[in-house]
Amino acid sequence: MGATRYVLSSVILGLFWSSLLKGVLTNSTSRCDYPPCSCDHYGRLTCDCKEEGEELILTTEGDRRLSPHTSRIVVSNCSSVILANSSLASMTGLRSVDLVNVANLTLVRQSFELSSHSARTRISVRNSSIDVMPSFVFRGDVEAITFENVRIGQLSAFSFANLVHTDTLRLENCHIETTEAQAFKKFDVGYLHVIGGTFGDQIPSRTMNDIEVYHKFMLDGVKMGVVRSNAFIMKSPRTVAIQNCVIESLESEAFDVTARGAVIIKNNTFGSISVGAYLGIRADRENRPPSSSSLVHDFIFKNNSVSSFEEGSLMFDRTSFRVEIDNLLIAQPCDCQMLPVWRNNVLNYTNVYSRFYARQNSLVPPQSQSQEAISETPETFLCLDGGLEDGVPTSFADYETRHCSLGGSMLVVILISVSAILALVACVCLIVWCCRRHRRNNRKKWISVPTNAPDVVSKKNGVIGREAATSGAPVDSRITMVVPDGRLYRETEFHVIVEKAEPLTTEL
């Protein structure tokens, strides 16, 4: 009997502890017990609204409150989701929050406030729509923030602020209709990437204000309207990359960036660029390299298109960077009179530099600073040959050769004609010289035989005598004659017989 009671009490106690443990893990009076959500024994909350049309509210109040023991939240396919104020603040073990395919996501102040005792949390919003991104949505130790394919009607001031130990902030294919000043305000981040999407018709001053980027700041494939002065204010990135973007207009000093490494601006399309738009990009003063050109950072401006600019629009801090300009397309029809003006506006801007240097290099006057000249190659500058719509990009050097000197093509014809005439004259001279040489080499030479005739002609009386042969006098071989029998004749008589026939005058 005692043994039976002992076994029964053990079973009851086991059921009690198991039910208590289940209540702690799943919080039976929480959001886990109501559709469309469910929880597992690891504290993961999953809400799939695929078959539910009601509004989903995530809050810490009421009988459908979130459990403080939740480790992961996944919400997908919901027509409407509301994330209440500080609803995540009590979750000390929260690792990630994923909101996917939400037609209308409503966020309020401190919706993503995290517990001060929680480990680093990852927040992801994908394929969703947010009408208003309020101020101070984030707070706490957020490891990574990813917004992918998200429509944001209004990005309010301080929407991205109060971030601690954030490694990556990534906005990919996000379409932001309106942006307020200081939407990104005063935080540290390892990587700040804005990839694809649009940033509205205007990016006001101080949109990104007082942000310290440890590794890389990148704008890739973003479409922007008017970028106001000081729209991007940040410091310390090791790499700055602005690439594949379409920007309607850049105002003066649109970028205020102190970089610790290379700056790459490539494959962009700019409408208009004001004076000194890039002059605010400079080397970090605490890590500014010596004046030696081998130690300065690279500033690469390559494969960009510009429709409208003026002298000093492409003005760079050449005391901080080694500037390389290549394949700069002036998106205007080529004009022989404008080519030198465009080239001068890019390479020479001494008249306007003095207006900006005081703010950038107040300690050293521009005359004493070492500035490396920008090298120019035949492919540095391009323009449109044929018009704006169907024009073909052509280098300045090629266009000047074909259209801007002596009629271009006429000069080529003249050069070819002169070259052909010179070649023909050279050929004729060569032929004449060869003929003369051949004639001189083939001329017959008469050789006296024998050359050492024993008899000579006396210079005194012209008589041939043998005694003259031994006197050492020169031999005149012109009168030497060789006959078939080999005998040498000193005297020769020539008998000339003249035969004359006269016609007969008498008849026979």
Short mmCIF file of C-alpha atoms in Angstrom, two decimals:
data_model
loop_
_atom_site.label_atom_id
_atom_site.label_comp_id
_atom_site.label_asym_id
_atom_site.label_seq_id
_atom_site.Cartn_x
_atom_site.Cartn_y
_atom_site.Cartn_z
CA MET A 1 0.00 0.00 0.00
CA GLY A 2 2.83 2.39 0.87
CA ALA A 3 4.61 1.53 -2.35
CA THR A 4 1.46 2.26 -4.35
CA ARG A 5 1.11 5.68 -2.73
CA TYR A 6 4.76 6.42 -3.45
CA VAL A 7 4.39 5.56 -7.14
CA LEU A 8 1.17 7.57 -7.44
CA SER A 9 2.71 10.63 -5.80
CA SER A 10 5.74 10.40 -8.11
CA VAL A 11 3.50 10.32 -11.20
CA ILE A 12 1.50 13.31 -9.99
CA LEU A 13 4.68 15.25 -9.21
CA GLY A 14 6.13 14.44 -12.66
CA LEU A 15 2.99 15.63 -14.41
CA PHE A 16 3.08 18.83 -12.37
CA TRP A 17 6.68 19.64 -13.25
CA SER A 18 6.20 18.77 -16.94
CA SER A 19 3.16 21.02 -17.18
CA LEU A 20 5.04 23.76 -15.37
CA LEU A 21 8.03 23.44 -17.73
CA LYS A 22 5.73 23.51 -20.75
CA GLY A 23 4.05 26.61 -19.41
CA VAL A 24 7.41 28.32 -18.95
CA LEU A 25 8.63 27.47 -22.46
CA THR A 26 5.46 28.04 -24.42
CA ASN A 27 3.53 30.34 -22.08
CA SER A 28 0.13 28.69 -22.61
CA THR A 29 -1.67 31.99 -22.02
CA SER A 30 0.35 33.78 -24.71
CA ARG A 31 0.27 34.43 -28.43
CA CYS A 32 1.34 30.81 -28.98
CA ASP A 33 -2.14 29.43 -28.21
CA TYR A 34 -3.99 31.52 -30.80
CA PRO A 35 -3.89 31.11 -34.55
CA PRO A 36 -2.24 31.86 -36.84
CA CYS A 37 0.76 31.57 -34.48
CA SER A 38 2.41 28.61 -32.82
CA CYS A 39 5.49 27.97 -30.66
CA ASP A 40 7.90 25.09 -30.24
CA HIS A 41 9.91 23.89 -27.25
CA TYR A 42 12.87 26.05 -28.34
CA GLY A 43 10.92 29.26 -27.90
CA ARG A 44 10.43 29.96 -31.62
CA LEU A 45 7.24 31.88 -32.48
CA THR A 46 5.93 31.29 -36.02
CA CYS A 47 2.95 33.17 -37.44
CA ASP A 48 1.74 32.29 -40.95
CA CYS A 49 -1.33 34.28 -41.99
CA LYS A 50 -1.76 32.52 -45.31
CA GLU A 51 -5.29 31.43 -44.43
CA GLU A 52 -6.09 34.19 -41.96
CA GLY A 53 -7.39 37.63 -42.94
CA GLU A 54 -7.38 39.23 -39.51
CA GLU A 55 -4.97 41.84 -38.21
CA LEU A 56 -2.02 40.43 -36.27
CA ILE A 57 -0.92 42.44 -33.23
CA LEU A 58 2.36 41.63 -31.52
CA THR A 59 2.30 43.05 -27.99
CA THR A 60 3.17 42.22 -24.39
CA GLU A 61 -0.34 42.97 -23.10
CA GLY A 62 -3.54 40.91 -22.96
CA ASP A 63 -4.11 37.18 -23.18
CA ARG A 64 -2.34 37.07 -26.57
CA ARG A 65 0.83 38.62 -25.30
CA LEU A 66 4.30 37.63 -26.44
CA SER A 67 6.27 35.31 -24.19
CA PRO A 68 9.43 36.76 -22.61
CA HIS A 69 11.11 33.41 -23.36
CA THR A 70 10.78 33.80 -27.14
CA SER A 71 14.06 33.22 -28.97
CA ARG A 72 12.93 33.83 -32.55
CA ILE A 73 9.96 35.49 -34.26
CA VAL A 74 8.91 34.66 -37.84
CA VAL A 75 5.82 36.40 -39.28
CA SER A 76 4.86 35.83 -42.93
CA ASN A 77 2.03 36.30 -45.45
CA CYS A 78 -0.04 38.64 -43.29
CA SER A 79 -2.22 41.43 -44.64
CA SER A 80 -1.63 43.64 -41.59
CA VAL A 81 0.84 43.42 -38.70
CA ILE A 82 1.26 45.85 -35.81
CA LEU A 83 4.42 45.67 -33.71
CA ALA A 84 3.57 47.49 -30.49
CA ASN A 85 5.82 49.74 -28.44
CA SER A 86 8.60 47.92 -26.51
CA SER A 87 7.01 44.55 -27.29
CA LEU A 88 10.45 42.93 -27.58
CA ALA A 89 12.09 44.60 -24.59
CA SER A 90 11.46 41.73 -22.15
CA MET A 91 12.89 38.97 -24.39
CA THR A 92 16.38 38.42 -23.03
CA GLY A 93 17.04 35.44 -25.31
CA LEU A 94 15.76 36.93 -28.58
CA ARG A 95 18.09 36.13 -31.50
CA SER A 96 16.20 37.20 -34.63
CA VAL A 97 13.02 38.84 -35.94
CA ASP A 98 11.86 38.10 -39.52
CA LEU A 99 8.87 39.87 -41.07
CA VAL A 100 8.14 38.58 -44.59
CA ASN A 101 5.37 39.35 -47.11
CA VAL A 102 3.47 41.77 -44.89
CA ALA A 103 1.11 43.94 -46.95
CA ASN A 104 0.85 46.65 -44.30
CA LEU A 105 3.43 46.71 -41.52
CA THR A 106 2.76 49.27 -38.80
CA LEU A 107 5.67 50.29 -36.61
CA VAL A 108 5.62 52.71 -33.69
CA ARG A 109 8.24 54.36 -31.54
CA GLN A 110 10.63 51.73 -30.12
CA SER A 111 8.92 48.82 -31.86
CA PHE A 112 12.36 47.21 -32.13
CA GLU A 113 13.53 48.09 -28.64
CA LEU A 114 15.61 45.20 -27.31
CA SER A 115 16.40 44.08 -23.80
CA SER A 116 19.60 45.49 -22.34
CA HIS A 117 20.50 41.92 -21.28
CA SER A 118 19.82 40.28 -24.64
CA ALA A 119 22.49 39.01 -26.95
CA ARG A 120 22.95 40.53 -30.39
CA THR A 121 19.74 40.33 -32.43
CA ARG A 122 19.20 40.29 -36.20
CA ILE A 123 16.18 42.14 -37.65
CA SER A 124 14.94 41.47 -41.19
CA VAL A 125 11.99 42.94 -43.11
CA ARG A 126 11.36 41.62 -46.63
CA ASN A 127 8.71 42.07 -49.33
CA SER A 128 6.63 44.36 -47.16
CA SER A 129 5.09 47.83 -47.14
CA ILE A 130 5.47 50.50 -44.43
CA ASP A 131 3.49 53.72 -44.75
CA VAL A 132 5.45 55.63 -42.10
CA MET A 133 8.78 54.70 -40.58
CA PRO A 134 8.54 56.57 -37.25
CA SER A 135 11.34 58.07 -35.19
CA PHE A 136 13.41 55.98 -32.78
CA VAL A 137 12.12 52.62 -34.01
CA PHE A 138 15.35 50.86 -32.99
CA ARG A 139 17.03 50.73 -29.64
CA GLY A 140 19.57 48.31 -28.25
CA ASP A 141 22.22 45.86 -29.36
CA VAL A 142 21.20 45.06 -32.95
CA GLU A 143 23.70 42.93 -34.84
CA ALA A 144 22.25 43.42 -38.33
CA ILE A 145 19.32 45.25 -39.94
CA THR A 146 18.13 44.20 -43.39
CA PHE A 147 15.31 45.81 -45.36
CA GLU A 148 14.81 44.04 -48.69
CA ASN A 149 12.21 44.98 -51.31
CA VAL A 150 10.34 47.22 -48.88
CA ARG A 151 8.20 50.23 -49.76
CA ILE A 152 8.50 53.08 -47.24
CA GLY A 153 6.09 55.97 -47.69
CA GLN A 154 7.88 58.33 -45.31
CA LEU A 155 11.26 57.90 -43.68
CA SER A 156 11.03 60.12 -40.62
CA ALA A 157 13.84 61.85 -38.78
CA PHE A 158 15.76 59.54 -36.43
CA SER A 159 14.20 56.42 -37.96
CA PHE A 160 17.60 54.76 -37.81
CA ALA A 161 19.18 55.88 -34.55
CA ASN A 162 20.20 54.57 -31.12
CA LEU A 163 21.96 51.57 -32.67
CA VAL A 164 24.62 49.83 -30.59
CA HIS A 165 27.29 47.44 -31.89
CA THR A 166 25.57 47.14 -35.27
CA ASP A 167 27.65 45.27 -37.81
CA THR A 168 25.55 45.70 -40.98
CA LEU A 169 22.79 48.06 -42.09
CA ARG A 170 21.53 46.99 -45.52
CA LEU A 171 18.73 48.50 -47.60
CA GLU A 172 18.22 46.51 -50.80
CA ASN A 173 15.67 47.39 -53.50
CA CYS A 174 13.78 49.63 -51.10
CA HIS A 175 11.56 52.35 -52.54
CA ILE A 176 11.46 55.39 -50.27
CA GLU A 177 8.97 58.04 -51.35
CA THR A 178 9.83 60.83 -48.88
CA THR A 179 12.90 61.27 -46.71
CA GLU A 180 13.26 63.69 -43.82
CA ALA A 181 16.50 65.23 -42.63
CA GLN A 182 18.49 63.16 -40.11
CA ALA A 183 16.67 59.95 -40.98
CA PHE A 184 19.96 58.19 -40.19
CA LYS A 185 21.37 59.83 -37.08
CA LYS A 186 24.49 59.30 -34.98
CA PHE A 187 25.37 55.63 -34.74
CA ASP A 188 28.30 53.32 -35.46
CA VAL A 189 28.12 50.57 -38.05
CA GLY A 190 30.56 48.23 -39.75
CA TYR A 191 28.95 48.17 -43.22
CA LEU A 192 26.36 50.61 -44.55
CA HIS A 193 25.02 49.41 -47.91
CA VAL A 194 22.18 50.90 -49.95
CA ILE A 195 21.64 48.67 -52.99
CA GLY A 196 19.07 49.32 -55.71
CA GLY A 197 15.72 50.99 -55.20
CA THR A 198 14.90 54.70 -55.05
CA PHE A 199 15.41 57.47 -52.52
CA GLY A 200 12.66 59.84 -53.59
CA ASP A 201 12.76 63.09 -55.52
CA GLN A 202 14.97 64.81 -52.97
CA ILE A 203 17.55 63.83 -50.38
CA PRO A 204 17.67 66.71 -47.90
CA SER A 205 20.74 67.95 -46.10
CA ARG A 206 21.91 65.71 -43.25
CA THR A 207 19.89 62.70 -44.34
CA MET A 208 22.75 60.57 -43.07
CA ASN A 209 24.24 62.61 -40.26
CA ASP A 210 27.20 61.89 -37.97
CA ILE A 211 27.54 58.22 -38.84
CA GLU A 212 30.79 56.37 -38.26
CA VAL A 213 31.38 53.52 -40.70
CA TYR A 214 34.24 51.21 -39.81
CA HIS A 215 34.59 49.31 -43.08
CA LYS A 216 32.54 50.19 -46.18
CA PHE A 217 29.94 52.72 -47.24
CA MET A 218 28.30 51.82 -50.56
CA LEU A 219 25.57 53.24 -52.79
CA ASP A 220 24.99 50.71 -55.58
CA GLY A 221 22.31 51.06 -58.26
CA VAL A 222 20.27 53.65 -56.35
CA LYS A 223 18.05 56.13 -58.18
CA MET A 224 18.03 59.56 -56.51
CA GLY A 225 16.59 62.96 -57.36
CA VAL A 226 18.23 66.12 -56.05
CA VAL A 227 20.98 65.45 -53.51
CA ARG A 228 21.29 68.52 -51.31
CA SER A 229 24.50 69.86 -49.78
CA ASN A 230 25.83 67.75 -46.89
CA ALA A 231 23.24 65.05 -47.54
CA PHE A 232 25.74 62.35 -46.53
CA ILE A 233 27.87 63.17 -43.47
CA MET A 234 29.97 60.29 -42.23
CA LYS A 235 33.47 59.47 -41.14
CA SER A 236 36.11 56.76 -41.08
CA PRO A 237 35.02 54.32 -43.84
CA ARG A 238 37.92 52.34 -45.24
CA THR A 239 36.17 52.17 -48.61
CA VAL A 240 33.65 54.50 -50.23
CA ALA A 241 31.87 53.12 -53.31
CA ILE A 242 29.25 55.00 -55.34
CA GLN A 243 28.45 52.91 -58.40
CA ASN A 244 25.71 52.17 -60.95
CA CYS A 245 23.56 55.02 -59.59
CA VAL A 246 21.28 57.44 -61.44
CA ILE A 247 21.38 60.86 -59.78
CA GLU A 248 19.41 63.78 -61.16
CA SER A 249 21.41 66.55 -59.49
CA LEU A 250 24.30 66.94 -57.06
CA GLU A 251 24.63 70.18 -55.12
CA SER A 252 27.90 71.61 -53.81
CA GLU A 253 29.56 69.39 -51.20
CA ALA A 254 26.79 66.82 -51.37
CA PHE A 255 29.14 64.34 -49.68
CA ASP A 256 30.94 65.22 -46.45
CA VAL A 257 33.01 62.08 -45.91
CA THR A 258 36.35 61.62 -44.19
CA ALA A 259 37.72 58.36 -45.58
CA ARG A 260 40.53 56.13 -44.40
CA GLY A 261 40.98 54.40 -47.75
CA ALA A 262 40.09 54.38 -51.43
CA VAL A 263 37.11 56.17 -52.97
CA ILE A 264 35.50 54.58 -56.05
CA ILE A 265 32.88 56.40 -58.14
CA LYS A 266 32.08 54.45 -61.30
CA ASN A 267 29.33 53.55 -63.79
CA ASN A 268 27.02 56.36 -62.65
CA THR A 269 24.71 58.66 -64.61
CA PHE A 270 24.59 62.25 -63.37
CA GLY A 271 22.20 64.90 -64.63
CA SER A 272 23.91 68.03 -63.31
CA ILE A 273 26.84 68.49 -60.94
CA SER A 274 27.39 71.74 -59.06
CA VAL A 275 30.76 73.25 -58.18
CA GLY A 276 32.64 71.27 -55.52
CA ALA A 277 30.13 68.42 -55.28
CA TYR A 278 32.92 65.95 -54.38
CA LEU A 279 35.30 68.30 -52.61
CA GLY A 280 33.87 67.25 -49.23
CA ILE A 281 35.31 63.75 -49.70
CA ARG A 282 38.73 63.90 -48.06
CA ALA A 283 41.18 61.80 -46.09
CA ASP A 284 40.74 61.37 -42.36
CA ARG A 285 42.95 64.01 -40.72
CA GLU A 286 44.05 61.59 -37.99
CA ASN A 287 45.18 59.12 -40.65
CA ARG A 288 46.13 61.58 -43.40
CA PRO A 289 49.16 60.16 -45.25
CA PRO A 290 52.32 62.18 -45.90
CA SER A 291 52.60 64.25 -49.03
CA SER A 292 54.40 61.43 -50.84
CA SER A 293 52.27 60.36 -53.80
CA SER A 294 53.11 56.70 -53.20
CA LEU A 295 51.25 56.74 -49.88
CA VAL A 296 48.07 58.67 -50.73
CA HIS A 297 44.79 56.84 -51.34
CA ASP A 298 43.21 56.31 -54.75
CA PHE A 299 40.21 58.31 -55.94
CA ILE A 300 38.83 56.53 -59.02
CA PHE A 301 36.27 58.37 -61.15
CA LYS A 302 35.58 55.98 -64.02
CA ASN A 303 32.89 55.22 -66.63
CA ASN A 304 30.57 58.01 -65.49
CA SER A 305 28.17 60.09 -67.58
CA VAL A 306 27.50 63.80 -66.94
CA SER A 307 24.93 65.93 -68.77
CA SER A 308 25.60 69.36 -67.27
CA PHE A 309 28.59 70.68 -65.32
CA GLU A 310 30.81 73.72 -64.99
CA GLU A 311 34.32 74.65 -63.97
CA GLY A 312 35.07 73.03 -60.62
CA SER A 313 32.16 70.57 -60.71
CA LEU A 314 34.62 67.69 -60.75
CA MET A 315 36.97 69.21 -58.20
CA PHE A 316 38.70 66.73 -55.88
CA ASP A 317 40.93 66.96 -52.83
CA ARG A 318 44.17 66.11 -54.60
CA THR A 319 46.18 66.58 -51.41
CA SER A 320 44.45 63.51 -49.94
CA PHE A 321 43.99 61.33 -53.01
CA ARG A 322 45.67 60.25 -56.21
CA VAL A 323 42.87 61.05 -58.67
CA GLU A 324 42.25 58.88 -61.73
CA ILE A 325 39.65 59.97 -64.30
CA ASP A 326 38.81 57.61 -67.15
CA ASN A 327 35.97 57.26 -69.68
CA LEU A 328 34.11 60.39 -68.58
CA LEU A 329 31.18 60.75 -71.00
CA ILE A 330 29.89 64.28 -71.53
CA ALA A 331 26.30 63.45 -72.51
CA GLN A 332 26.11 66.24 -75.09
CA PRO A 333 26.69 66.32 -78.86
CA CYS A 334 30.36 66.75 -79.73
CA ASP A 335 31.32 70.33 -80.58
CA CYS A 336 34.78 71.42 -81.72
CA GLN A 337 34.48 74.71 -79.83
CA MET A 338 33.27 73.10 -76.59
CA LEU A 339 35.78 70.24 -76.36
CA PRO A 340 38.63 72.38 -74.93
CA VAL A 341 36.17 74.12 -72.58
CA TRP A 342 34.91 70.82 -71.17
CA ARG A 343 38.43 69.51 -70.79
CA ASN A 344 39.54 72.67 -68.99
CA ASN A 345 36.54 72.58 -66.62
CA VAL A 346 37.60 69.15 -65.41
CA LEU A 347 41.39 69.43 -65.33
CA ASN A 348 41.90 73.10 -64.40
CA TYR A 349 39.83 74.73 -61.68
CA THR A 350 42.27 77.04 -59.94
CA ASN A 351 39.84 79.95 -60.22
CA VAL A 352 37.22 78.30 -58.01
CA TYR A 353 39.39 76.19 -55.69
CA SER A 354 40.25 79.16 -53.47
CA ARG A 355 36.58 79.49 -52.48
CA PHE A 356 36.57 76.04 -50.91
CA TYR A 357 40.07 75.36 -49.62
CA ALA A 358 39.66 77.35 -46.37
CA ARG A 359 37.12 74.86 -45.02
CA GLN A 360 39.03 71.82 -46.21
CA ASN A 361 42.66 72.82 -45.65
CA SER A 362 42.57 75.84 -43.40
CA LEU A 363 46.10 75.29 -42.10
CA VAL A 364 47.90 75.19 -45.43
CA PRO A 365 47.32 77.61 -48.30
CA PRO A 366 46.63 75.99 -51.67
CA GLN A 367 49.79 77.38 -53.26
CA SER A 368 52.06 75.40 -50.92
CA GLN A 369 50.17 72.13 -51.06
CA SER A 370 51.49 69.30 -53.16
CA GLN A 371 48.87 68.43 -55.77
CA GLU A 372 49.45 65.69 -58.28
CA ALA A 373 48.16 66.54 -61.74
CA ILE A 374 45.41 64.41 -63.23
CA SER A 375 46.83 62.42 -66.13
CA GLU A 376 44.91 62.47 -69.42
CA THR A 377 44.75 59.63 -71.95
CA PRO A 378 42.96 59.44 -75.33
CA GLU A 379 40.05 57.69 -73.58
CA THR A 380 39.72 60.11 -70.65
CA PHE A 381 36.96 62.24 -72.21
CA LEU A 382 34.09 61.12 -74.44
CA CYS A 383 31.19 62.92 -76.12
CA LEU A 384 28.23 61.90 -78.29
CA ASP A 385 28.96 61.87 -82.01
CA GLY A 386 25.61 62.19 -83.79
CA GLY A 387 23.22 63.68 -81.21
CA LEU A 388 21.67 62.98 -77.82
CA GLU A 389 19.28 60.21 -78.87
CA ASP A 390 21.36 58.09 -81.23
CA GLY A 391 24.83 59.50 -80.63
CA VAL A 392 27.79 57.15 -80.36
CA PRO A 393 30.31 57.77 -77.55
CA THR A 394 33.50 59.03 -79.18
CA SER A 395 36.75 60.15 -77.58
CA PHE A 396 37.70 63.81 -77.77
CA ALA A 397 40.97 62.95 -79.52
CA ASP A 398 39.24 60.89 -82.22
CA TYR A 399 36.57 63.51 -82.86
CA GLU A 400 39.12 66.33 -83.05
CA THR A 401 41.18 64.37 -85.56
CA ARG A 402 38.21 63.66 -87.82
CA HIS A 403 36.25 66.91 -87.57
CA CYS A 404 38.19 69.73 -85.95
CA SER A 405 41.43 70.13 -88.02
CA LEU A 406 41.52 71.07 -91.76
CA GLY A 407 38.23 69.48 -92.39
CA GLY A 408 39.31 66.24 -90.75
CA SER A 409 38.69 63.82 -93.60
CA MET A 410 40.22 66.23 -96.17
CA LEU A 411 43.44 66.20 -94.16
CA VAL A 412 43.49 62.42 -94.31
CA VAL A 413 42.99 62.49 -98.11
CA ILE A 414 45.79 65.03 -98.54
CA LEU A 415 48.16 63.00 -96.40
CA ILE A 416 47.38 59.83 -98.34
CA SER A 417 47.86 61.61 -101.71
CA VAL A 418 51.19 63.14 -100.70
CA SER A 419 52.39 59.81 -99.38
CA ALA A 420 51.44 58.08 -102.64
CA ILE A 421 53.26 60.71 -104.75
CA LEU A 422 56.39 60.47 -102.63
CA ALA A 423 56.32 56.70 -102.88
CA LEU A 424 55.94 56.90 -106.69
CA VAL A 425 58.86 59.34 -107.02
CA ALA A 426 61.00 57.11 -104.85
CA CYS A 427 60.17 54.10 -107.04
CA VAL A 428 61.06 56.00 -110.25
CA CYS A 429 64.38 57.14 -108.79
CA LEU A 430 65.17 53.62 -107.72
CA ILE A 431 64.40 52.23 -111.18
CA VAL A 432 66.61 54.84 -112.90
CA TRP A 433 69.48 54.17 -110.52
CA CYS A 434 69.22 50.42 -111.07
CA CYS A 435 69.21 50.83 -114.87
CA ARG A 436 72.30 53.03 -114.84
CA ARG A 437 74.13 50.66 -112.57
CA HIS A 438 73.22 47.71 -114.76
CA ARG A 439 74.42 49.53 -117.91
CA ARG A 440 77.72 50.51 -116.29
CA ASN A 441 78.39 46.98 -115.09
CA ASN A 442 77.65 45.44 -118.52
CA ARG A 443 79.79 47.91 -120.64
CA LYS A 444 82.39 46.07 -122.87
CA LYS A 445 86.05 46.49 -121.96
CA TRP A 446 88.73 45.95 -124.62
CA ILE A 447 91.79 44.16 -123.27
CA SER A 448 95.06 44.12 -125.20
CA VAL A 449 96.23 40.63 -126.11
CA PRO A 450 98.93 40.00 -125.28
CA THR A 451 99.29 42.68 -122.63
CA ASN A 452 103.07 42.40 -122.54
CA ALA A 453 103.88 42.90 -126.20
CA PRO A 454 107.67 42.82 -126.82
CA ASP A 455 107.61 45.63 -129.29
CA VAL A 456 106.70 49.17 -128.45
CA VAL A 457 106.22 52.28 -130.39
CA SER A 458 108.95 54.78 -129.97
CA LYS A 459 107.75 58.13 -128.81
CA LYS A 460 110.40 59.73 -130.95
CA ASN A 461 109.62 58.47 -134.41
CA GLY A 462 106.70 56.16 -133.91
CA VAL A 463 108.67 53.16 -135.24
CA ILE A 464 108.32 49.81 -133.63
CA GLY A 465 111.60 48.60 -132.25
CA ARG A 466 112.60 45.63 -130.12
CA GLU A 467 115.14 47.68 -128.27
CA ALA A 468 112.40 49.70 -126.74
CA ALA A 469 111.02 46.61 -125.04
CA THR A 470 114.10 46.34 -122.87
CA SER A 471 114.32 50.00 -122.05
CA GLY A 472 111.56 49.91 -119.45
CA ALA A 473 109.41 52.36 -121.39
CA PRO A 474 105.67 51.88 -121.28
CA VAL A 475 104.16 49.55 -123.81
CA ASP A 476 101.64 51.03 -126.15
CA SER A 477 99.50 48.05 -126.94
CA ARG A 478 97.05 49.89 -129.10
CA ILE A 479 98.96 48.91 -132.27
CA THR A 480 99.44 45.30 -131.31
CA MET A 481 97.67 42.95 -133.67
CA VAL A 482 97.13 39.24 -133.29
CA VAL A 483 96.85 37.15 -136.44
CA PRO A 484 95.68 33.55 -136.70
CA ASP A 485 99.14 32.03 -137.17
CA GLY A 486 100.38 33.64 -134.02
CA ARG A 487 103.07 35.80 -135.67
CA LEU A 488 103.55 39.39 -134.76
CA TYR A 489 103.96 41.82 -137.62
CA ARG A 490 106.01 44.93 -137.16
CA GLU A 491 105.20 46.35 -140.53
CA THR A 492 102.05 45.80 -142.40
CA GLU A 493 101.14 47.01 -145.80
CA PHE A 494 97.61 47.62 -146.67
CA HIS A 495 96.73 47.47 -150.30
CA VAL A 496 93.51 49.13 -151.15
CA ILE A 497 92.07 48.04 -154.43
CA VAL A 498 89.33 50.15 -155.77
CA GLU A 499 87.23 48.54 -158.40
CA LYS A 500 85.14 50.78 -160.47
CA ALA A 501 82.63 49.74 -163.02
CA GLU A 502 81.32 52.16 -165.61
CA PRO A 503 78.26 51.60 -167.72
CA LEU A 504 78.80 50.74 -171.34
CA THR A 505 77.97 53.52 -173.69
CA THR A 506 78.53 51.73 -176.99
CA GLU A 507 76.38 49.19 -178.46
CA LEU A 508 77.80 45.73 -178.84
#
